[in-house]
Amino acid sequence: MKIFRILGAAVIAAATLSACSDSKNDKARQLLDEAQKEYDNAAYEKVLSLVDSLRRTYPEAIKEREKALQFFQDASEKLAQKQIAQTDGMLQKASAEWQELFITVEEHKKKGIATAEELSKLTNLKLLKDSLQARFDTQCATVRFIREKRKEN
């Protein structure tokens, strides 16, 4: 009689654990589906956040985590590409402004009428241009790194 009670308890416990596991996998799939929708809407930062939540909250949802990894890589690359385009636009604008001001300042220097304000603005534009160039180079390196990691996998 005791054996039947123990077996019954074991079956109930296993069923309960299985139901909890299925429930967690369902919730993980819901997060994955939401990440897919956000990816389709080009909300890449949201995708990264959802994938991070899925990985932290449902570590046992292996299939969902594997699919989420692909979303994470795709969204990371798309986000970096988007940032590259934005940075490139700002870099081109800053470079054009710097070049134009540089010519003016050089003419003013030759005439001896260059002002401290002009020189300061030229220096600040050079710093901005160099900073944007460094950001652009870093973002390009990020995309190259993501692509190399994909080739390894």
Backbone as a printed PyTorch tensor [residue, N CA C, xyz], in Angstrom:
tensor([[[  0.8050,  -1.1860,   0.0000],
         [  0.0000,   0.0000,   0.0000],
         [  0.8560,   1.2610,   0.0000]],

        [[  1.9350,   1.2210,   0.8230],
         [  2.8220,   2.3700,   0.8800],
         [  3.5050,   2.6080,  -0.4530]],

        [[  3.8120,   1.5130,  -1.1470],
         [  4.4850,   1.6370,  -2.4490],
         [  3.5850,   2.3780,  -3.4240]],

        [[  2.2810,   2.1110,  -3.4000],
         [  1.3620,   2.7870,  -4.3000],
         [  1.2790,   4.2710,  -3.9740]],

        [[  1.3060,   4.6010,  -2.7070],
         [  1.2850,   6.0030,  -2.2990],
         [  2.5600,   6.7110,  -2.7670]],

        [[  3.6960,   6.0580,  -2.5940],
         [  4.9790,   6.6460,  -2.9960],
         [  5.0240,   6.8090,  -4.5140]],

        [[  4.5750,   5.7770,  -5.2390],
         [  4.5430,   5.8650,  -6.6950],
         [  3.5640,   6.9400,  -7.1510]],

        [[  2.4220,   7.0030,  -6.5050],
         [  1.4320,   8.0330,  -6.8340],
         [  1.9980,   9.4250,  -6.5970]],

        [[  2.6710,   9.6070,  -5.4660],
         [  3.2760,  10.9040,  -5.1680],
         [  4.3570,  11.2430,  -6.1900]],

        [[  5.1290,  10.2430,  -6.5740],
         [  6.1920,  10.4690,  -7.5570],
         [  5.6050,  10.8660,  -8.9080]],

        [[  4.5240,  10.1960,  -9.3120],
         [  3.8700,  10.5150, -10.5860],
         [  3.3060,  11.9280, -10.5490]],

        [[  2.6720,  12.2900,  -9.4390],
         [  2.1090,  13.6400,  -9.2970],
         [  3.2290,  14.6870,  -9.3310]],

        [[  4.3150,  14.4050,  -8.6240],
         [  5.4440,  15.3410,  -8.6110],
         [  6.0330,  15.5060, -10.0070]],

        [[  6.1890,  14.3970, -10.7240],
         [  6.7440,  14.4640, -12.0790],
         [  5.8120,  15.2330, -13.0030]],

        [[  4.5200,  15.0090, -12.8780],
         [  3.5450,  15.7190, -13.7110],
         [  3.5650,  17.2110, -13.4090]],

        [[  3.6790,  17.5350, -12.1290],
         [  3.7250,  18.9440, -11.7350],
         [  4.9780,  19.6180, -12.2900]],

        [[  6.1130,  18.9640, -12.1490],
         [  7.3580,  19.5270, -12.6720],
         [  7.2940,  19.6790, -14.1860]],

        [[  6.7200,  18.6840, -14.8450],
         [  6.5870,  18.7400, -16.2980],
         [  5.6740,  19.8930, -16.7000]],

        [[  4.5880,  20.0900, -15.9880],
         [  3.6560,  21.1770, -16.2840],
         [  4.3410,  22.5250, -16.0730]],

        [[  5.1240,  22.6430, -15.0060],
         [  5.8520,  23.8880, -14.7490],
         [  6.8500,  24.1520, -15.8600]],

        [[  7.5450,  23.0880, -16.2840],
         [  8.5370,  23.2210, -17.3430],
         [  7.8770,  23.6470, -18.6460]],

        [[  6.7330,  23.0140, -18.9780],
         [  5.9990,  23.3960, -20.1890],
         [  5.5440,  24.8440, -20.1030]],

        [[  5.0780,  25.2650, -18.9500],
         [  4.6330,  26.6330, -18.7500],
         [  5.7870,  27.6110, -18.9490]],

        [[  6.9520,  27.2680, -18.4060],
         [  8.1290,  28.1340, -18.5710],
         [  8.5480,  28.1890, -20.0370]],

        [[  8.5080,  27.0440, -20.7170],
         [  8.8710,  27.0300, -22.1390],
         [  7.8780,  27.8490, -22.9540]],

        [[  6.5950,  27.7870, -22.5760],
         [  5.5920,  28.5970, -23.2620],
         [  5.8930,  30.0860, -23.0830]],

        [[  6.2570,  30.4630, -21.8730],
         [  6.5870,  31.8670, -21.6150],
         [  7.8540,  32.2770, -22.3640]],

        [[  8.8000,  31.3820, -22.4440],
         [ 10.0320,  31.6580, -23.1910],
         [  9.7000,  31.8220, -24.6750]],

        [[  8.8070,  30.9590, -25.1970],
         [  8.3740,  31.0760, -26.5970],
         [  7.6510,  32.3890, -26.8460]],

        [[  6.8620,  32.8300, -25.8660],
         [  6.1760,  34.1170, -26.0000],
         [  7.1810,  35.2590, -26.1230]],

        [[  8.2200,  35.2250, -25.2920],
         [  9.2730,  36.2450, -25.3870],
         [  9.9660,  36.1780, -26.7480]],

        [[ 10.1990,  34.9620, -27.2160],
         [ 10.8360,  34.7750, -28.5160],
         [  9.9450,  35.3260, -29.6320]],

        [[  8.6420,  35.0620, -29.5520],
         [  7.6990,  35.5980, -30.5430],
         [  7.6750,  37.1240, -30.5100]],

        [[  7.7180,  37.6770, -29.3050],
         [  7.7340,  39.1360, -29.1730],
         [  9.0240,  39.7080, -29.7730]],

        [[ 10.1330,  39.0180, -29.5550],
         [ 11.4010,  39.4470, -30.1310],
         [ 11.3300,  39.4270, -31.6640]],

        [[ 10.6810,  38.4080, -32.2140],
         [ 10.5120,  38.3230, -33.6750],
         [  9.7210,  39.5220, -34.1920]],

        [[  8.6390,  39.8700, -33.5070],
         [  7.8180,  41.0170, -33.9300],
         [  8.6240,  42.3100, -33.8680]],

        [[  9.3730,  42.4820, -32.8010],
         [ 10.1830,  43.6910, -32.6550],
         [ 11.2780,  43.7400, -33.7210]],

        [[ 11.8410,  42.5870, -34.0440],
         [ 12.8580,  42.5280, -35.1010],
         [ 12.2370,  42.9370, -36.4360]],

        [[ 11.0450,  42.4210, -36.7100],
         [ 10.3560,  42.7640, -37.9550],
         [ 10.0420,  44.2570, -38.0290]],

        [[  9.8770,  44.8970, -36.8630],
         [  9.6050,  46.3380, -36.8090],
         [ 10.8860,  47.1700, -36.6870]],

        [[ 12.0300,  46.5220, -36.8230],
         [ 13.3450,  47.1750, -36.7470],
         [ 13.5960,  47.8340, -35.3900]],

        [[ 12.9960,  47.2880, -34.3230],
         [ 13.2270,  47.7810, -32.9600],
         [ 14.3250,  46.9120, -32.3410]],

        [[ 15.5350,  47.0850, -32.8270],
         [ 16.6330,  46.1830, -32.4880],
         [ 17.0460,  46.2640, -31.0190]],

        [[ 16.9860,  47.4380, -30.4380],
         [ 17.3330,  47.5680, -29.0150],
         [ 16.3500,  46.7810, -28.1530]],

        [[ 15.0830,  46.8090, -28.5380],
         [ 14.0560,  46.0540, -27.8130],
         [ 14.2970,  44.5450, -27.9630]],

        [[ 14.7110,  44.1340, -29.1480],
         [ 15.0260,  42.7130, -29.3810],
         [ 16.1400,  42.2690, -28.4420]],

        [[ 17.1860,  43.0740, -28.3490],
         [ 18.3110,  42.7270, -27.4810],
         [ 17.8610,  42.6190, -26.0260]],

        [[ 16.9850,  43.5080, -25.6200],
         [ 16.4620,  43.4780, -24.2510],
         [ 15.6230,  42.2230, -24.0080]],

        [[ 14.7690,  41.8790, -24.9510],
         [ 13.9200,  40.6880, -24.8130],
         [ 14.7550,  39.4090, -24.7840]],

        [[ 15.7460,  39.3360, -25.6300],
         [ 16.6020,  38.1480, -25.6540],
         [ 17.3670,  38.0390, -24.3340]],

        [[ 17.8440,  39.1490, -23.8310],
         [ 18.5390,  39.1370, -22.5480],
         [ 17.6060,  38.6480, -21.4390]],

        [[ 16.3680,  39.1210, -21.4550],
         [ 15.3810,  38.6730, -20.4620],
         [ 15.1270,  37.1760, -20.5740]],

        [[ 14.9820,  36.6970, -21.7940],
         [ 14.7390,  35.2670, -22.0110],
         [ 15.9120,  34.4460, -21.4750]],

        [[ 17.1240,  34.8830, -21.7670],
         [ 18.3040,  34.1240, -21.3270],
         [ 18.4380,  34.1040, -19.8040]],

        [[ 18.1240,  35.2280, -19.1610],
         [ 18.2490,  35.2850, -17.6990],
         [ 17.1120,  34.5610, -16.9950]],

        [[ 15.9040,  34.7130, -17.5010],
         [ 14.7180,  34.1960, -16.8150],
         [ 14.4670,  32.7140, -17.0820]],

        [[ 14.7960,  32.2420, -18.2690],
         [ 14.4950,  30.8560, -18.6440],
         [ 15.7620,  30.1320, -19.1220]],

        [[ 16.6990,  29.9120, -18.2260],
         [ 17.9570,  29.2660, -18.6360],
         [ 17.7670,  27.8230, -19.1090]],

        [[ 16.6680,  27.1830, -18.7060],
         [ 16.4500,  25.7890, -19.0920],
         [ 15.7280,  25.6530, -20.4340]],

        [[ 15.2780,  26.7470, -21.0220],
         [ 14.5720,  26.7120, -22.3110],
         [ 15.6070,  26.7140, -23.4370]],

        [[ 16.2230,  25.5770, -23.6450],
         [ 17.3750,  25.4580, -24.5460],
         [ 17.0180,  25.8000, -25.9950]],

        [[ 15.9450,  25.2360, -26.5160],
         [ 15.5650,  25.4870, -27.9120],
         [ 15.2830,  26.9710, -28.1450]],

        [[ 14.5600,  27.5600, -27.2160],
         [ 14.2190,  28.9750, -27.3400],
         [ 15.4710,  29.8430, -27.2520]],

        [[ 16.3890,  29.4530, -26.3750],
         [ 17.6420,  30.2150, -26.2190],
         [ 18.4910,  30.1290, -27.4880]],

        [[ 18.4910,  28.9640, -28.1380],
         [ 19.2530,  28.8190, -29.3790],
         [ 18.6800,  29.7280, -30.4680]],

        [[ 17.3630,  29.7670, -30.5710],
         [ 16.7300,  30.6560, -31.5480],
         [ 16.9720,  32.1160, -31.1740]],

        [[ 16.9310,  32.3920, -29.8840],
         [ 17.1400,  33.7580, -29.4110],
         [ 18.5570,  34.2330, -29.7280]],

        [[ 19.5190,  33.3320, -29.7030],
         [ 20.8950,  33.6970, -30.0250],
         [ 20.9820,  34.2310, -31.4520]],

        [[ 20.2670,  33.5980, -32.3540],
         [ 20.2580,  34.0660, -33.7520],
         [ 19.6510,  35.4690, -33.8320]],

        [[ 18.5380,  35.6860, -33.1250],
         [ 17.9360,  37.0290, -33.0820],
         [ 18.9170,  38.0410, -32.5050]],

        [[ 19.6160,  37.6280, -31.4440],
         [ 20.5610,  38.5270, -30.7900],
         [ 21.6590,  38.9530, -31.7610]],

        [[ 22.1990,  37.9910, -32.4930],
         [ 23.2520,  38.3060, -33.4550],
         [ 22.7250,  39.1840, -34.5860]],

        [[ 21.5600,  38.8310, -35.1150],
         [ 20.9780,  39.6140, -36.2070],
         [ 20.6630,  41.0380, -35.7580]],

        [[ 20.0410,  41.1590, -34.5930],
         [ 19.6730,  42.4870, -34.0890],
         [ 20.9090,  43.3140, -33.7530]],

        [[ 21.9310,  42.6740, -33.2090],
         [ 23.1730,  43.3870, -32.9020],
         [ 23.8070,  43.9370, -34.1750]],

        [[ 23.8300,  43.1170, -35.2060],
         [ 24.4140,  43.5610, -36.4790],
         [ 23.5870,  44.6880, -37.1000]],

        [[ 22.2770,  44.5190, -37.1220],
         [ 21.4100,  45.5530, -37.7060],
         [ 21.5150,  46.8690, -36.9340]],

        [[ 21.5570,  46.7730, -35.6080],
         [ 21.6860,  47.9690, -34.7860],
         [ 23.0190,  48.6580, -35.0570]],

        [[ 24.0870,  47.8840, -35.1460],
         [ 25.4020,  48.4620, -35.4340],
         [ 25.4130,  49.1160, -36.8160]],

        [[ 24.7760,  48.4890, -37.7920],
         [ 24.7110,  49.0720, -39.1340],
         [ 23.9260,  50.3800, -39.1260]],

        [[ 22.8480,  50.3940, -38.3720],
         [ 22.0350,  51.6100, -38.2460],
         [ 22.8610,  52.7270, -37.5980]],

        [[ 23.6070,  52.3780, -36.5730],
         [ 24.4530,  53.3600, -35.8950],
         [ 25.5830,  53.8280, -36.8050]],

        [[ 26.1090,  52.9360, -37.6220],
         [ 27.1540,  53.3170, -38.5750],
         [ 26.6210,  54.3670, -39.5360]],

        [[ 25.4200,  54.1460, -40.0490],
         [ 24.8300,  55.1050, -40.9900],
         [ 24.6320,  56.4690, -40.3280]],

        [[ 24.1380,  56.4700, -39.0920],
         [ 23.9400,  57.7340, -38.3790],
         [ 25.2800,  58.4310, -38.1310]],

        [[ 26.2480,  57.6770, -37.6700],
         [ 27.5630,  58.2450, -37.3780],
         [ 28.2180,  58.7610, -38.6480]],

        [[ 28.0710,  58.0200, -39.7340],
         [ 28.6640,  58.4470, -41.0010],
         [ 28.0850,  59.7980, -41.4370]],

        [[ 26.7810,  59.9570, -41.2910],
         [ 26.1580,  61.2340, -41.6430],
         [ 26.7000,  62.3870, -40.8050]],

        [[ 26.8140,  62.1530, -39.5030],
         [ 27.3560,  63.1900, -38.6190],
         [ 28.8240,  63.4710, -38.9420]],

        [[ 29.5770,  62.4250, -39.2640],
         [ 30.9970,  62.5770, -39.6000],
         [ 31.1660,  63.3880, -40.8800]],

        [[ 30.3650,  63.0930, -41.8780],
         [ 30.4530,  63.8400, -43.1380],
         [ 30.1320,  65.3170, -42.9200]],

        [[ 29.1220,  65.5800, -42.1180],
         [ 28.7350,  66.9690, -41.8360],
         [ 29.8480,  67.6900, -41.0770]],

        [[ 30.3870,  67.0450, -40.0430],
         [ 31.4580,  67.6690, -39.2490],
         [ 32.7030,  67.8840, -40.0960]],

        [[ 33.0230,  66.9400, -40.9610],
         [ 34.1990,  67.0820, -41.8310],
         [ 34.0380,  68.2490, -42.7930]],

        [[ 32.8500,  68.3790, -43.3690],
         [ 32.5930,  69.4880, -44.2960],
         [ 32.6740,  70.8350, -43.5650]],

        [[ 32.0860,  70.9070, -42.3920],
         [ 32.1440,  72.1470, -41.6080],
         [ 33.5880,  72.4870, -41.2360]],

        [[ 34.3400,  71.4650, -40.8080],
         [ 35.7290,  71.7000, -40.4260],
         [ 36.5400,  72.1830, -41.6250]],

        [[ 36.3640,  71.5330, -42.7710],
         [ 37.1180,  71.9040, -43.9760],
         [ 36.8170,  73.3470, -44.3800]],

        [[ 35.5670,  73.7050, -44.3420],
         [ 35.1620,  75.0740, -44.7060],
         [ 35.7660,  76.0970, -43.7370]],

        [[ 35.6560,  75.8210, -42.4380],
         [ 36.2030,  76.7370, -41.4370],
         [ 37.7280,  76.7680, -41.5000]],

        [[ 38.3520,  75.6310, -41.7880],
         [ 39.8030,  75.5640, -41.8880],
         [ 40.3130,  76.5210, -42.9740]],

        [[ 39.6550,  76.5050, -44.1040],
         [ 40.0500,  77.3890, -45.2120],
         [ 39.9190,  78.8490, -44.7880]],

        [[ 38.8050,  79.1700, -44.1540],
         [ 38.5770,  80.5420, -43.6920],
         [ 39.6260,  80.9620, -42.6650]],

        [[ 39.8860,  80.1130, -41.6970],
         [ 40.8550,  80.4290, -40.6400],
         [ 42.2550,  80.5980, -41.2270]],

        [[ 42.6370,  79.7360, -42.1700],
         [ 43.9510,  79.8630, -42.7990],
         [ 44.0840,  81.2020, -43.5220]],

        [[ 43.0330,  81.6230, -44.2160],
         [ 43.0530,  82.9330, -44.8920],
         [ 43.1940,  84.0570, -43.8660]],

        [[ 42.4370,  83.9300, -42.7610],
         [ 42.4940,  84.9560, -41.7220],
         [ 43.8640,  84.9840, -41.0450]],

        [[ 44.4850,  83.8140, -40.8770],
         [ 45.8340,  83.7600, -40.2900],
         [ 46.8380,  84.5030, -41.1800]],

        [[ 46.7440,  84.2750, -42.4940],
         [ 47.6590,  84.9410, -43.4290],
         [ 47.5060,  86.4550, -43.3710]],

        [[ 46.2850,  86.9100, -43.1600],
         [ 46.0160,  88.3510, -43.0790],
         [ 46.2440,  88.8890, -41.6760]],

        [[ 46.4380,  87.9800, -40.7130],
         [ 46.6470,  88.3990, -39.3280],
         [ 45.3770,  88.8220, -38.6210]],

        [[ 44.2240,  88.3140, -39.0800],
         [ 42.9550,  88.7140, -38.4540],
         [ 42.1800,  87.5300, -37.8590]],

        [[ 42.8280,  86.4040, -37.7050],
         [ 42.1630,  85.2340, -37.1200],
         [ 41.8320,  85.5240, -35.6600]],

        [[ 40.6110,  85.1940, -35.2670],
         [ 40.1810,  85.4640, -33.8960],
         [ 40.3210,  84.2040, -33.0430]],

        [[ 40.3640,  84.4220, -31.7380],
         [ 40.4310,  83.3050, -30.7930],
         [ 39.1740,  82.4500, -30.9090]],

        [[ 38.0650,  83.0940, -31.1810],
         [ 36.7970,  82.3680, -31.3280],
         [ 36.8540,  81.4180, -32.5260]],

        [[ 37.3950,  81.9070, -33.6520],
         [ 37.5300,  81.0620, -34.8460],
         [ 38.4550,  79.8710, -34.5700]],

        [[ 39.5800,  80.1580, -33.9440],
         [ 40.5480,  79.0980, -33.6570],
         [ 39.9630,  78.0580, -32.7030]],

        [[ 39.2350,  78.5280, -31.7160],
         [ 38.6010,  77.6220, -30.7560],
         [ 37.5410,  76.7580, -31.4400]],

        [[ 36.7460,  77.3800, -32.2810],
         [ 35.7060,  76.6320, -32.9990],
         [ 36.3350,  75.5890, -33.9260]],

        [[ 37.4350,  75.9590, -34.5860],
         [ 38.1350,  75.0260, -35.4630],
         [ 38.6570,  73.8340, -34.6680]],

        [[ 39.2320,  74.1070, -33.4990],
         [ 39.7510,  73.0360, -32.6450],
         [ 38.6250,  72.1220, -32.1810]],

        [[ 37.5070,  72.7090, -31.7710],
         [ 36.3650,  71.9040, -31.3050],
         [ 35.7810,  71.0560, -32.4330]],

        [[ 35.7240,  71.6010, -33.6360],
         [ 35.2400,  70.8210, -34.7740],
         [ 36.1950,  69.6700, -35.0950]],

        [[ 37.4800,  69.9120, -34.9600],
         [ 38.4740,  68.8470, -35.1910],
         [ 38.3010,  67.7320, -34.1610]],

        [[ 38.0950,  68.1090, -32.9050],
         [ 37.8590,  67.1100, -31.8610],
         [ 36.5950,  66.3020, -32.1470]],

        [[ 35.5240,  66.9790, -32.5510],
         [ 34.2740,  66.2980, -32.8820],
         [ 34.4760,  65.3400, -34.0530]],

        [[ 35.1490,  65.8370, -35.0870],
         [ 35.4060,  65.0120, -36.2740],
         [ 36.2250,  63.7660, -35.9130]],

        [[ 37.2610,  63.9420, -35.1120],
         [ 38.0940,  62.8050, -34.6970],
         [ 37.3130,  61.8220, -33.8280]],

        [[ 36.4750,  62.3470, -32.9570],
         [ 35.6470,  61.4960, -32.0910],
         [ 34.6580,  60.6760, -32.9200]],

        [[ 34.0290,  61.3240, -33.8720],
         [ 33.0830,  60.6160, -34.7450],
         [ 33.7980,  59.5670, -35.5950]],

        [[ 35.0040,  59.8810, -36.0340],
         [ 35.7790,  58.9150, -36.8190],
         [ 36.1010,  57.6820, -35.9780]],

        [[ 36.4800,  57.9030, -34.7150],
         [ 36.7840,  56.7830, -33.8140],
         [ 35.5380,  55.9400, -33.5710]],

        [[ 34.3960,  56.5990, -33.3760],
         [ 33.1420,  55.8690, -33.1740],
         [ 32.7930,  55.0590, -34.4210]],

        [[ 32.9270,  55.6790, -35.5900],
         [ 32.6430,  55.0050, -36.8540],
         [ 33.5130,  53.7620, -37.0150]],

        [[ 34.8030,  53.9110, -36.7600],
         [ 35.7240,  52.7790, -36.8830],
         [ 35.3700,  51.6530, -35.9180]],

        [[ 34.9860,  52.0180, -34.6990],
         [ 34.6050,  51.0150, -33.6890],
         [ 33.3400,  50.2760, -34.1040]],

        [[ 32.3740,  51.0080, -34.6200],
         [ 31.1240,  50.3790, -35.0480],
         [ 31.3630,  49.4380, -36.2280]],

        [[ 32.2170,  49.8230, -37.1380],
         [ 32.5570,  48.9380, -38.2700],
         [ 33.2430,  47.6780, -37.7630]],

        [[ 34.1150,  47.8440, -36.7870],
         [ 34.8030,  46.6820, -36.2080],
         [ 33.8030,  45.7560, -35.5170]],

        [[ 32.7890,  46.3250, -34.8940],
         [ 31.7510,  45.5210, -34.2420],
         [ 31.0270,  44.6470, -35.2620]],

        [[ 30.6680,  45.2270, -36.3940],
         [ 29.9870,  44.4490, -37.4370],
         [ 30.9060,  43.3540, -37.9630]],

        [[ 32.1700,  43.6790, -38.1920],
         [ 33.1160,  42.6510, -38.6580],
         [ 33.2350,  41.5190, -37.6330]],

        [[ 33.2950,  41.8700, -36.3590],
         [ 33.4020,  40.8660, -35.2980],
         [ 32.1800,  39.9520, -35.2880]],

        [[ 30.9950,  40.5280, -35.3790],
         [ 29.7590,  39.7260, -35.3880],
         [ 29.7740,  38.7620, -36.5710]],

        [[ 30.1740,  39.2550, -37.7230],
         [ 30.1960,  38.3970, -38.9130],
         [ 31.2320,  37.2760, -38.7790]],

        [[ 32.3830,  37.5890, -38.1910],
         [ 33.3990,  36.5580, -37.9780],
         [ 32.9070,  35.4950, -37.0070]],

        [[ 32.2230,  35.9160, -35.9460],
         [ 31.6940,  34.9590, -34.9610],
         [ 30.6680,  34.0460, -35.6130]],

        [[ 29.8800,  34.5720, -36.5180],
         [ 28.8910,  33.7420, -37.2190],
         [ 29.5700,  32.6780, -38.0690]],

        [[ 30.6570,  33.0720, -38.7250],
         [ 31.3750,  32.1140, -39.5630],
         [ 31.9360,  30.9720, -38.7170]],

        [[ 32.3760,  31.2890, -37.4890],
         [ 32.9050,  30.2690, -36.5950],
         [ 31.8250,  29.2770, -36.1710]],

        [[ 30.6020,  29.7820, -36.0170],
         [ 29.5020,  28.9130, -35.5590],
         [ 28.9460,  28.1950, -36.7510]]])
